[in-house]
CSV table of C-alpha atoms in Angstrom, one decimal:
chain,number,residue,atom,x,y,z
E,512,MET,CA,92.0,21.3,-37.1
E,513,ARG,CA,89.3,19.7,-35.0
E,514,VAL,CA,87.5,16.6,-36.3
E,515,ASN,CA,84.0,15.7,-35.2
E,516,PRO,CA,83.7,11.9,-35.7
E,517,LEU,CA,79.9,12.3,-36.1
E,518,ALA,CA,79.9,15.5,-38.2
E,519,ARG,CA,76.7,15.7,-40.2
E,520,ARG,CA,77.3,15.5,-43.9
E,521,PRO,CA,74.6,14.9,-46.5
E,522,GLU,CA,76.0,11.5,-47.4
E,523,HIS,CA,75.9,10.5,-43.7
E,524,ARG,CA,72.2,11.1,-43.1
E,525,LEU,CA,71.0,7.8,-44.6
E,526,LEU,CA,73.7,5.9,-42.8
E,527,ASP,CA,72.8,7.5,-39.5
E,528,ARG,CA,69.2,6.8,-39.9
E,529,GLU,CA,69.9,3.1,-40.7
E,530,ILE,CA,72.3,2.8,-37.8
E,531,ALA,CA,69.9,4.5,-35.4
E,532,ARG,CA,66.9,2.4,-36.6
E,533,LEU,CA,68.7,-0.8,-35.6
E,534,ALA,CA,71.0,0.5,-32.8
E,535,VAL,CA,68.4,2.4,-30.7
E,536,PRO,CA,66.1,-0.6,-30.1
E,537,ALA,CA,69.2,-2.8,-29.7
E,538,PHE,CA,70.6,-0.4,-27.2
E,539,LEU,CA,67.5,-0.5,-25.1
E,540,ALA,CA,67.2,-4.3,-25.3
E,541,LEU,CA,70.9,-4.8,-24.5
E,542,VAL,CA,70.6,-2.4,-21.5
E,543,ALA,CA,67.7,-4.6,-20.3
E,544,GLU,CA,69.8,-7.8,-20.5
E,545,PRO,CA,72.3,-6.9,-17.7
E,546,LEU,CA,69.4,-5.6,-15.7
E,547,PHE,CA,68.7,-9.2,-14.8
E,548,LEU,CA,72.0,-9.3,-12.9
E,549,LEU,CA,71.7,-5.8,-11.7
E,550,GLY,CA,68.2,-6.5,-10.4
E,551,ASP,CA,69.4,-9.6,-8.7
E,552,ALA,CA,72.4,-7.7,-7.2
E,553,ALA,CA,70.2,-4.9,-5.9
E,554,VAL,CA,67.8,-7.4,-4.2
E,555,VAL,CA,70.4,-9.9,-3.0
E,556,GLY,CA,72.8,-7.2,-1.9
E,557,HIS,CA,70.4,-6.2,0.9
E,558,LEU,CA,70.5,-9.8,2.3
E,559,GLY,CA,74.2,-9.3,3.1
E,560,THR,CA,77.7,-8.9,1.7
E,561,ARG,CA,78.4,-12.7,1.6
E,562,GLU,CA,75.2,-13.3,-0.3
E,563,LEU,CA,76.2,-10.6,-2.8
E,564,ALA,CA,79.7,-12.1,-3.1
E,565,GLY,CA,78.1,-15.5,-3.7
E,566,LEU,CA,75.9,-14.1,-6.4
E,567,GLY,CA,79.1,-12.6,-8.0
E,568,ILE,CA,80.7,-16.0,-8.3
E,569,ALA,CA,77.6,-17.8,-9.4
E,570,GLY,CA,76.9,-15.0,-11.9
E,571,THR,CA,80.4,-15.3,-13.3
E,572,VAL,CA,79.9,-19.0,-13.9
E,573,LEU,CA,76.5,-18.5,-15.6
E,574,ALA,CA,77.7,-15.6,-17.6
E,575,THR,CA,80.6,-17.7,-18.8
E,576,ILE,CA,78.4,-20.7,-19.8
E,577,VAL,CA,75.8,-18.6,-21.6
E,578,GLY,CA,78.4,-16.2,-23.0
E,579,LEU,CA,80.3,-19.0,-24.6
E,580,CYS,CA,77.2,-19.7,-26.7
E,581,VAL,CA,76.7,-16.1,-27.8
E,582,PHE,CA,77.7,-17.4,-31.3
E,583,LEU,CA,74.0,-18.6,-31.4
E,584,ALA,CA,73.1,-14.9,-31.7
E,585,TYR,CA,76.1,-13.4,-33.5
E,586,GLY,CA,76.7,-16.2,-36.1
E,587,THR,CA,72.9,-16.3,-36.8
E,588,THR,CA,72.7,-12.6,-37.2
E,589,ALA,CA,75.5,-12.6,-39.8
E,590,SER,CA,74.3,-15.6,-41.8
E,591,VAL,CA,70.6,-14.5,-41.8
E,592,ALA,CA,71.6,-11.0,-42.8
E,593,ARG,CA,73.8,-12.2,-45.7
E,594,GLN,CA,70.9,-14.4,-47.0
E,595,LEU,CA,68.5,-11.4,-46.7
E,596,GLY,CA,70.9,-9.1,-48.6
E,597,ALA,CA,71.1,-11.7,-51.3
E,598,GLY,CA,67.3,-11.8,-51.5
E,599,HIS,CA,66.9,-15.2,-50.0
E,600,ARG,CA,64.4,-14.6,-47.2
E,601,ARG,CA,63.2,-18.2,-46.9
E,602,ALA,CA,66.7,-19.5,-46.7
E,603,ALA,CA,67.5,-16.9,-44.1
E,604,LEU,CA,64.6,-18.2,-41.9
E,605,ALA,CA,65.6,-21.8,-42.5
E,606,GLN,CA,69.1,-21.0,-41.2
E,607,GLY,CA,67.4,-19.4,-38.2
E,608,ILE,CA,65.4,-22.5,-37.4
E,609,ASP,CA,68.6,-24.5,-37.5
E,610,GLY,CA,70.1,-22.2,-34.9
E,611,LEU,CA,67.1,-22.7,-32.6
E,612,TRP,CA,67.5,-26.5,-32.7
E,613,LEU,CA,71.2,-26.1,-32.1
E,614,ALA,CA,70.4,-24.0,-29.0
E,615,ILE,CA,68.3,-26.8,-27.6
E,616,ALA,CA,70.9,-29.5,-28.5
E,617,ILE,CA,73.5,-27.5,-26.5
E,618,GLY,CA,71.3,-26.2,-23.7
E,619,VAL,CA,69.8,-29.4,-22.4
E,620,PRO,CA,73.0,-31.3,-21.5
E,621,VAL,CA,74.7,-28.1,-20.3
E,622,THR,CA,71.8,-27.4,-18.0
E,623,LEU,CA,72.0,-30.9,-16.5
E,624,ALA,CA,75.8,-30.7,-16.1
E,625,THR,CA,75.7,-27.3,-14.4
E,626,THR,CA,73.0,-28.4,-12.0
E,627,LEU,CA,75.0,-31.5,-10.9
E,628,LEU,CA,78.4,-29.7,-10.8
E,629,ALA,CA,77.3,-26.5,-9.1
E,630,GLY,CA,79.3,-27.1,-6.0
E,631,PRO,CA,82.6,-28.0,-7.7
E,632,LEU,CA,82.3,-25.1,-10.2
E,633,VAL,CA,81.9,-22.6,-7.4
E,634,SER,CA,84.7,-24.1,-5.4
E,635,LEU,CA,87.1,-23.4,-8.3
E,636,PHE,CA,87.2,-19.8,-7.3
E,637,GLY,CA,88.7,-20.6,-3.9
E,638,ALA,CA,86.4,-18.4,-1.8
E,639,SER,CA,85.5,-19.1,1.8
E,640,ALA,CA,82.6,-21.4,2.8
E,641,ALA,CA,80.6,-18.4,3.8
E,642,VAL,CA,80.6,-17.2,0.2
E,643,ASN,CA,80.5,-20.6,-1.5
E,644,ASP,CA,77.3,-21.8,0.2
E,645,PRO,CA,75.0,-19.0,-1.3
E,646,ALA,CA,76.9,-19.2,-4.6
E,647,THR,CA,76.2,-22.9,-4.9
E,648,THR,CA,72.5,-22.5,-4.0
E,649,TYR,CA,72.0,-19.7,-6.6
E,650,LEU,CA,73.9,-21.6,-9.4
E,651,ARG,CA,72.1,-24.9,-8.9
E,652,ILE,CA,68.7,-23.3,-9.3
E,653,ALA,CA,69.6,-20.7,-11.9
E,654,ALA,CA,71.0,-23.4,-14.2
E,655,GLY,CA,67.4,-24.1,-15.1
E,656,GLY,CA,67.4,-20.9,-17.2
E,657,ILE,CA,70.4,-21.9,-19.4
E,658,THR,CA,68.3,-23.5,-22.2
E,659,PRO,CA,65.8,-20.7,-22.3
E,660,LEU,CA,68.7,-18.2,-22.4
E,661,LEU,CA,70.3,-20.0,-25.3
E,662,LEU,CA,66.9,-19.9,-27.2
E,663,VAL,CA,66.7,-16.2,-26.5
E,664,LEU,CA,70.2,-15.8,-28.0
E,665,ALA,CA,69.3,-17.8,-31.1
E,666,THR,CA,65.9,-16.1,-31.8
E,667,THR,CA,67.3,-12.7,-31.2
E,668,GLY,CA,70.0,-13.4,-33.7
E,669,VAL,CA,67.4,-14.4,-36.3
E,670,LEU,CA,65.4,-11.2,-35.8
E,671,ARG,CA,68.5,-9.0,-35.9
E,672,GLY,CA,69.5,-10.7,-39.1
E,673,LEU,CA,66.1,-9.8,-40.5
E,674,GLN,CA,66.8,-6.2,-39.4
E,675,ASP,CA,64.3,-6.4,-36.6
E,676,THR,CA,65.6,-5.2,-33.2
E,677,ARG,CA,62.3,-3.9,-31.9
E,678,THR,CA,60.8,-7.3,-31.1
E,679,PRO,CA,63.7,-8.4,-28.8
E,680,LEU,CA,63.4,-5.0,-27.1
E,681,VAL,CA,59.7,-5.5,-26.2
E,682,VAL,CA,60.4,-9.0,-24.9
E,683,ALA,CA,63.5,-7.8,-22.9
E,684,ILE,CA,61.6,-5.0,-21.2
E,685,VAL,CA,58.6,-7.2,-20.2
E,686,GLY,CA,61.0,-10.0,-19.1
E,687,ASN,CA,63.0,-7.7,-16.8
E,688,ILE,CA,60.0,-6.2,-15.2
E,689,ALA,CA,58.8,-9.7,-14.5
E,690,ASN,CA,62.3,-10.7,-13.2
E,691,ILE,CA,62.4,-7.8,-10.7
E,692,GLY,CA,58.9,-8.4,-9.4
E,693,LEU,CA,59.5,-12.1,-9.0
E,694,ASN,CA,62.8,-11.5,-7.3
E,695,ILE,CA,61.3,-9.2,-4.7
E,696,LEU,CA,58.4,-11.6,-4.1
E,697,LEU,CA,60.4,-14.8,-3.9
E,698,VAL,CA,63.4,-13.4,-2.0
E,699,TYR,CA,61.5,-11.7,0.8
E,700,GLY,CA,58.2,-13.5,0.6
E,701,GLY,CA,54.8,-12.2,1.3
E,702,GLY,CA,51.3,-13.6,2.0
E,703,PRO,CA,51.3,-17.3,1.0
E,704,VAL,CA,54.7,-17.0,-0.7
E,705,PRO,CA,57.6,-18.2,1.6
E,706,ARG,CA,60.8,-16.2,2.1
E,707,LEU,CA,63.4,-18.0,-0.1
E,708,GLU,CA,66.2,-15.5,0.1
E,709,ILE,CA,69.0,-16.1,-2.5
E,710,ALA,CA,67.2,-19.2,-3.9
E,711,GLY,CA,64.2,-17.0,-4.6
E,712,SER,CA,66.3,-14.7,-6.7
E,713,ALA,CA,67.5,-17.6,-8.9
E,714,LEU,CA,64.0,-19.0,-9.2
E,715,GLY,CA,62.5,-15.7,-10.2
E,716,SER,CA,65.1,-15.3,-13.0
E,717,VAL,CA,64.5,-18.7,-14.4
E,718,ILE,CA,60.8,-18.1,-14.6
E,719,ALA,CA,61.3,-14.8,-16.4
E,720,GLN,CA,63.9,-16.3,-18.8
E,721,ALA,CA,61.6,-19.2,-19.8
E,722,ALA,CA,58.7,-16.8,-20.6
E,723,MET,CA,61.0,-14.6,-22.8
E,724,ALA,CA,62.2,-17.7,-24.7
E,725,VAL,CA,58.7,-18.9,-25.4
E,726,ALA,CA,57.6,-15.4,-26.7
E,727,LEU,CA,60.6,-15.1,-29.1
E,728,VAL,CA,60.4,-18.6,-30.4
E,729,LEU,CA,56.7,-18.1,-31.3
E,730,VAL,CA,57.7,-14.9,-33.3
E,731,VAL,CA,60.3,-16.8,-35.3
E,732,ILE,CA,58.0,-19.8,-35.9
E,733,ARG,CA,55.3,-17.5,-37.3
E,734,ALA,CA,57.8,-15.8,-39.6
E,735,ALA,CA,59.2,-19.1,-40.8
E,736,ARG,CA,55.7,-20.4,-41.6
E,737,ARG,CA,54.9,-17.3,-43.6
E,738,GLU,CA,57.9,-18.0,-45.8
E,739,GLY,CA,57.3,-21.8,-46.0
E,740,ALA,CA,60.5,-22.7,-44.2
E,741,ASP,CA,60.6,-26.1,-42.6
E,742,LEU,CA,60.3,-26.1,-38.8
E,743,ARG,CA,61.6,-29.7,-38.3
E,744,PRO,CA,65.3,-30.2,-37.4
E,745,ASP,CA,67.5,-30.4,-40.4
E,746,LEU,CA,70.6,-32.3,-39.2
E,747,PRO,CA,72.9,-31.1,-42.0
E,748,GLY,CA,71.8,-27.5,-41.4
E,749,VAL,CA,72.3,-27.9,-37.6
E,750,ARG,CA,75.7,-29.3,-38.1
E,751,ALA,CA,76.6,-26.5,-40.5
E,752,ALA,CA,75.5,-23.9,-38.0
E,753,ALA,CA,77.6,-25.7,-35.3
E,754,ARG,CA,80.7,-25.7,-37.6
E,755,ALA,CA,80.2,-22.0,-38.5
E,756,GLY,CA,80.0,-21.2,-34.8
E,757,VAL,CA,83.2,-22.8,-33.8
E,758,PRO,CA,85.5,-19.8,-34.5
E,759,LEU,CA,83.1,-17.5,-32.7
E,760,LEU,CA,83.0,-20.0,-29.8
E,761,VAL,CA,86.8,-19.8,-29.6
E,762,ARG,CA,86.7,-16.0,-29.8
E,763,THR,CA,84.1,-15.9,-27.0
E,764,LEU,CA,86.0,-18.5,-25.0
E,765,THR,CA,89.1,-16.2,-25.0
E,766,LEU,CA,87.0,-13.2,-23.8
E,767,ARG,CA,85.3,-15.2,-21.0
E,768,ALA,CA,88.6,-16.8,-20.0
E,769,SER,CA,90.0,-13.3,-19.6
E,770,LEU,CA,87.1,-12.3,-17.3
E,771,LEU,CA,87.4,-15.6,-15.3
E,772,VAL,CA,91.2,-15.0,-14.9
E,773,THR,CA,90.4,-11.5,-13.7
E,774,THR,CA,87.9,-12.7,-11.1
E,775,TYR,CA,90.4,-15.5,-10.0
E,776,ALA,CA,93.1,-12.9,-9.6
E,777,VAL,CA,90.8,-10.8,-7.4
E,778,VAL,CA,90.0,-13.8,-5.2
E,779,ILE,CA,93.7,-14.6,-4.8
E,780,ALA,CA,94.6,-11.0,-4.1
E,781,ALA,CA,91.8,-10.7,-1.5
E,782,GLY,CA,92.8,-13.9,0.3
E,783,SER,CA,96.5,-12.9,0.4
E,784,THR,CA,96.0,-9.3,1.7
E,785,GLY,CA,93.2,-9.6,4.2
E,786,PRO,CA,92.4,-11.6,7.3
E,787,ALA,CA,91.3,-15.2,6.8
E,788,GLY,CA,87.6,-15.4,5.8
E,789,ASP,CA,87.5,-11.6,5.2
E,790,ASP,CA,87.6,-11.9,1.4
E,791,ALA,CA,83.9,-10.9,0.9
E,792,VAL,CA,84.5,-7.1,0.5
E,793,PRO,CA,86.9,-7.1,-2.5
E,794,ILE,CA,85.0,-10.0,-4.2
E,795,ALA,CA,81.7,-8.2,-3.8
E,796,THR,CA,83.3,-4.9,-5.0
E,797,HIS,CA,84.7,-6.6,-8.1
E,798,GLN,CA,81.3,-8.2,-8.7
E,799,LEU,CA,79.5,-4.8,-8.7
E,800,ALA,CA,82.2,-3.2,-10.9
E,801,LEU,CA,82.1,-6.1,-13.3
E,802,THR,CA,78.3,-6.0,-13.4
E,803,LEU,CA,78.4,-2.2,-14.2
E,804,TRP,CA,81.1,-2.8,-16.8
E,805,GLY,CA,78.9,-5.4,-18.4
E,806,PHE,CA,76.0,-3.0,-18.3
E,807,LEU,CA,78.0,-0.3,-20.1
E,808,ALA,CA,79.4,-2.9,-22.5
E,809,PHE,CA,75.9,-3.8,-23.6
E,810,VAL,CA,75.2,-0.1,-24.1
E,811,LEU,CA,78.2,0.3,-26.4
E,812,ASP,CA,77.4,-3.1,-28.0
E,813,ALA,CA,74.2,-1.7,-29.5
E,814,ILE,CA,76.2,-0.1,-32.3
E,815,ALA,CA,78.0,-3.5,-32.8
E,816,ILE,CA,74.6,-5.2,-33.2
E,817,ALA,CA,73.7,-2.7,-35.9
E,818,ALA,CA,77.2,-3.4,-37.4
E,819,GLN,CA,76.6,-7.1,-37.6
E,820,ALA,CA,73.2,-6.8,-39.3
E,821,ILE,CA,74.1,-4.0,-41.7
E,822,THR,CA,77.6,-5.3,-42.6
E,823,GLY,CA,76.2,-8.8,-43.3
E,824,ARG,CA,73.4,-7.5,-45.5
E,825,HIS,CA,75.7,-5.2,-47.6
E,826,LEU,CA,78.2,-8.0,-48.1
E,827,GLY,CA,75.5,-10.4,-49.0
E,828,ALA,CA,74.3,-8.0,-51.6
E,829,GLY,CA,77.9,-7.6,-52.9
E,830,ASP,CA,78.2,-3.9,-51.9
E,831,VAL,CA,81.7,-3.5,-50.5
E,832,ALA,CA,81.7,0.3,-50.7
E,833,ALA,CA,78.6,0.5,-48.5
E,834,ALA,CA,80.1,-2.0,-46.0
E,835,ARG,CA,83.2,0.1,-45.7
E,836,ALA,CA,81.3,3.4,-45.5
E,837,VAL,CA,79.0,2.2,-42.7
E,838,THR,CA,82.0,0.8,-40.8
E,839,ASN,CA,83.8,4.1,-40.8
E,840,ARG,CA,80.6,5.9,-39.6
E,841,MET,CA,79.9,3.4,-36.8
E,842,VAL,CA,83.5,3.8,-35.5
E,843,GLY,CA,82.7,7.5,-35.0
E,844,TRP,CA,79.5,6.5,-33.1
E,845,GLY,CA,81.6,4.2,-31.0
E,846,ILE,CA,84.1,6.9,-30.0
E,847,VAL,CA,81.5,9.4,-29.0
E,848,SER,CA,79.4,6.8,-27.1
E,849,GLY,CA,82.5,5.6,-25.2
E,850,VAL,CA,83.3,9.1,-24.1
E,851,VAL,CA,79.8,9.8,-23.0
E,852,THR,CA,79.5,6.5,-21.0
E,853,GLY,CA,82.9,7.1,-19.4
E,854,VAL,CA,82.0,10.6,-18.3
E,855,LEU,CA,78.7,9.4,-16.8
E,856,LEU,CA,80.3,6.5,-15.0
E,857,ALA,CA,83.0,8.7,-13.5
E,858,ALA,CA,80.5,11.3,-12.4
E,859,SER,CA,78.2,8.8,-10.8
E,860,SER,CA,80.9,6.6,-9.2
E,861,PRO,CA,80.6,8.0,-5.6
E,862,TRP,CA,76.9,7.2,-5.4
E,863,LEU,CA,76.5,3.9,-7.4
E,864,GLY,CA,77.5,1.6,-4.6
E,865,ALA,CA,74.6,2.7,-2.4
E,866,LEU,CA,72.2,1.3,-4.9
E,867,PHE,CA,73.4,-2.2,-4.3
E,868,THR,CA,74.8,-2.6,-0.8
E,869,PRO,CA,74.6,-1.0,2.7
E,870,ASP,CA,78.3,-2.1,3.3
E,871,GLN,CA,80.3,1.1,3.5
E,872,GLY,CA,83.5,-0.8,2.9
E,873,VAL,CA,82.2,-2.1,-0.5
E,874,ARG,CA,81.0,1.4,-1.4
E,875,ASP,CA,84.3,3.0,-0.7
E,876,ALA,CA,86.3,0.4,-2.5
E,877,LEU,CA,84.1,0.6,-5.6
E,878,VAL,CA,84.8,4.3,-6.4
E,879,PRO,CA,88.4,4.0,-7.6
E,880,VAL,CA,87.6,0.9,-9.6
E,881,LEU,CA,84.8,2.6,-11.4
E,882,LEU,CA,87.1,5.5,-12.2
E,883,VAL,CA,89.5,3.1,-13.9
E,884,ALA,CA,86.6,1.5,-15.8
E,885,ALA,CA,85.4,5.0,-16.9
E,886,ALA,CA,88.8,5.8,-18.4
E,887,ALA,CA,88.6,2.6,-20.6
E,888,GLN,CA,85.2,3.4,-22.1
E,889,PRO,CA,86.4,5.2,-25.2
E,890,ILE,CA,88.6,2.2,-26.1
E,891,ALA,CA,85.7,-0.1,-25.4
E,892,GLY,CA,83.4,1.9,-27.8
E,893,VAL,CA,85.7,1.3,-30.8
E,894,VAL,CA,86.5,-2.3,-29.8
E,895,PHE,CA,82.8,-3.3,-29.7
E,896,VAL,CA,82.0,-1.6,-33.0
E,897,LEU,CA,84.8,-3.2,-34.9
E,898,ASP,CA,84.1,-6.6,-33.3
E,899,GLY,CA,80.6,-6.3,-34.6
E,900,VAL,CA,81.7,-5.4,-38.1
E,901,LEU,CA,84.0,-8.4,-38.4
E,902,ILE,CA,81.4,-10.7,-36.9
E,903,GLY,CA,78.9,-9.4,-39.5
E,904,ALA,CA,81.4,-10.0,-42.2
E,905,GLY,CA,81.8,-13.6,-41.0
E,906,ASP,CA,85.5,-13.1,-40.1
E,907,GLY,CA,85.3,-15.4,-37.1
E,908,ARG,CA,88.6,-17.1,-37.7
E,909,TYR,CA,90.6,-13.9,-37.4
E,910,LEU,CA,88.7,-13.0,-34.2
E,911,ALA,CA,89.5,-16.4,-32.7
E,912,VAL,CA,93.2,-16.1,-33.4
E,913,ALA,CA,93.3,-12.4,-32.2
E,914,GLY,CA,91.5,-13.4,-29.0
E,915,LEU,CA,94.0,-16.1,-28.2
E,916,ILE,CA,96.9,-13.7,-28.7
E,917,VAL,CA,95.4,-11.1,-26.4
E,918,LEU,CA,94.6,-13.8,-23.7
E,919,CYS,CA,98.1,-15.2,-23.8
E,920,GLY,CA,99.5,-11.7,-23.2
E,921,TYR,CA,97.0,-10.6,-20.6
E,922,ALA,CA,96.6,-13.6,-18.3
E,923,PRO,CA,100.2,-14.0,-17.0
E,924,VAL,CA,100.4,-10.2,-16.3
E,925,VAL,CA,97.1,-9.9,-14.3
E,926,LEU,CA,98.0,-13.1,-12.3
E,927,LEU,CA,101.5,-11.7,-11.6
E,928,THR,CA,100.0,-8.4,-10.5
E,929,SER,CA,97.7,-10.2,-8.2
E,930,GLY,CA,100.5,-12.4,-6.8
E,931,LEU,CA,102.5,-9.2,-6.0
E,932,GLY,CA,99.6,-8.1,-3.7
E,933,ALA,CA,98.3,-5.3,-5.9
E,934,GLY,CA,94.9,-3.8,-4.9
E,935,LEU,CA,91.7,-4.1,-6.9
E,936,PRO,CA,92.1,-0.8,-8.8
E,937,TRP,CA,95.5,-1.9,-10.2
E,938,LEU,CA,94.0,-5.2,-11.4
E,939,TRP,CA,91.5,-3.1,-13.3
E,940,VAL,CA,94.2,-1.0,-14.7
E,941,VAL,CA,95.8,-4.1,-16.2
E,942,PHE,CA,92.4,-5.2,-17.5
E,943,GLY,CA,91.9,-1.9,-19.3
E,944,VAL,CA,95.4,-1.4,-20.7
E,945,LEU,CA,96.4,-5.0,-21.7
E,946,PHE,CA,93.0,-6.7,-22.3
E,947,MET,CA,91.0,-3.9,-23.9
E,948,GLY,CA,94.1,-2.2,-25.4
E,949,GLY,CA,95.2,-5.5,-27.0
E,950,ARG,CA,91.7,-6.1,-28.5
E,951,LEU,CA,91.8,-2.6,-29.9
E,952,ALA,CA,95.2,-3.1,-31.6
E,953,THR,CA,94.2,-6.4,-33.3
E,954,LEU,CA,90.8,-5.1,-34.5
E,955,LEU,CA,92.3,-1.9,-36.0
E,956,HIS,CA,94.9,-4.0,-37.8
E,957,ARG,CA,92.3,-6.2,-39.4
E,958,SER,CA,89.8,-3.5,-40.3
E,959,ALA,CA,92.4,-1.4,-42.1
E,960,GLY,CA,92.8,-4.2,-44.7
E,961,ASP,CA,90.4,-5.7,-47.2
E,962,ARG,CA,90.6,-9.5,-46.4
E,963,TRP,CA,87.4,-9.4,-44.3
E,964,LEU,CA,85.3,-7.9,-47.2
E,965,VAL,CA,84.1,-11.1,-48.6
E,966,THR,CA,80.8,-10.9,-50.6
E,967,GLY,CA,78.0,-13.3,-51.3
E,968,ALA,CA,75.2,-15.1,-49.5
E,969,GLY,CA,77.6,-17.5,-47.7
E,970,ARG,CA,81.2,-17.2,-46.6
């Protein structure tokens, strides 16, 4: 008997409408987010392979720093949605304002530290000087966008918790258009604007990110004023938001550590199998593959965003049955979405490289890696949905422990595989089987039980 995970039954229609109402704008907004790096990669890639490899390392550092703070969005979405479900809109916005102040408190010192330590951070990857120089240039300037990006995370979390995914979409689209235009102008120059090359790419992104942050902060401030929520920093509230974010920080740290270990394994393998100083091709190939993986991850994560908002709201209202029903439905969405993105990625793999680099070596090396990534997409679809469900339920402690278990199993194997001289496609096989497969196993185990179904305005 064949089972369609998205078979249309009458009881599913309302669920599908609610999921689509949140997931479709979130999908478009999340697709826009990695376009920052995709746009940078497309522009910088035509400067040269070493510049593209440098962008890859700098982008990994920035993605790690900002990604570690994704709890500013995820935790805020869950807490605001719970308060909204309980009928406490003013309290929901007050928690949101606390999240904004926390973003500033984290962002300012991290920006200063990243700017000052750009060189040492890049050198940790062990690439050649030809790659390190453009990477350091890009990272030192792009660090100026860290605080704006953290504010974007926090404000987006507030709006998602309020069941509004449209506003972040509009801001993301406008911001990306500005980013691409600024990149082209500042990288290649024109008229009175000097040619800044890779430094111009970083500067253009910072300007666009700052404008996005200002726009979203103003939206949240207006909503808070309408409800009478205090805009001043509430230190107990900020501390509470920080404490609630610790488990999600640990969970995100394990995910980012896995990506860092993977990039490090690629650099080691590239240095051991090729001529001295000729590590740019595999590193650049991995950068493009990882960027495209991130692009598709954000696509699949749209359903997870809906899961966070809807699960938090239902549990805040005390409706366990509705939370369980929408979880089952969204898993079906995740399976189908993963199959679709996998097929599209596999079908387009021979031509994607040409969009980012003229280097034929990188183009040829990219195809088998993308085929491996395509095969892992259905697993990713389920993983992201269940991750979003448990985040929306406030089950951060379990996610932190599960992340540590997966990391401890994955890191030694991928490093051993690299040390044995395996090529880039095999490293991606290990990534798909052990890392993504491990996450799937831990999430399925938790979601099958009831311990995550905790009701009420707070957890």
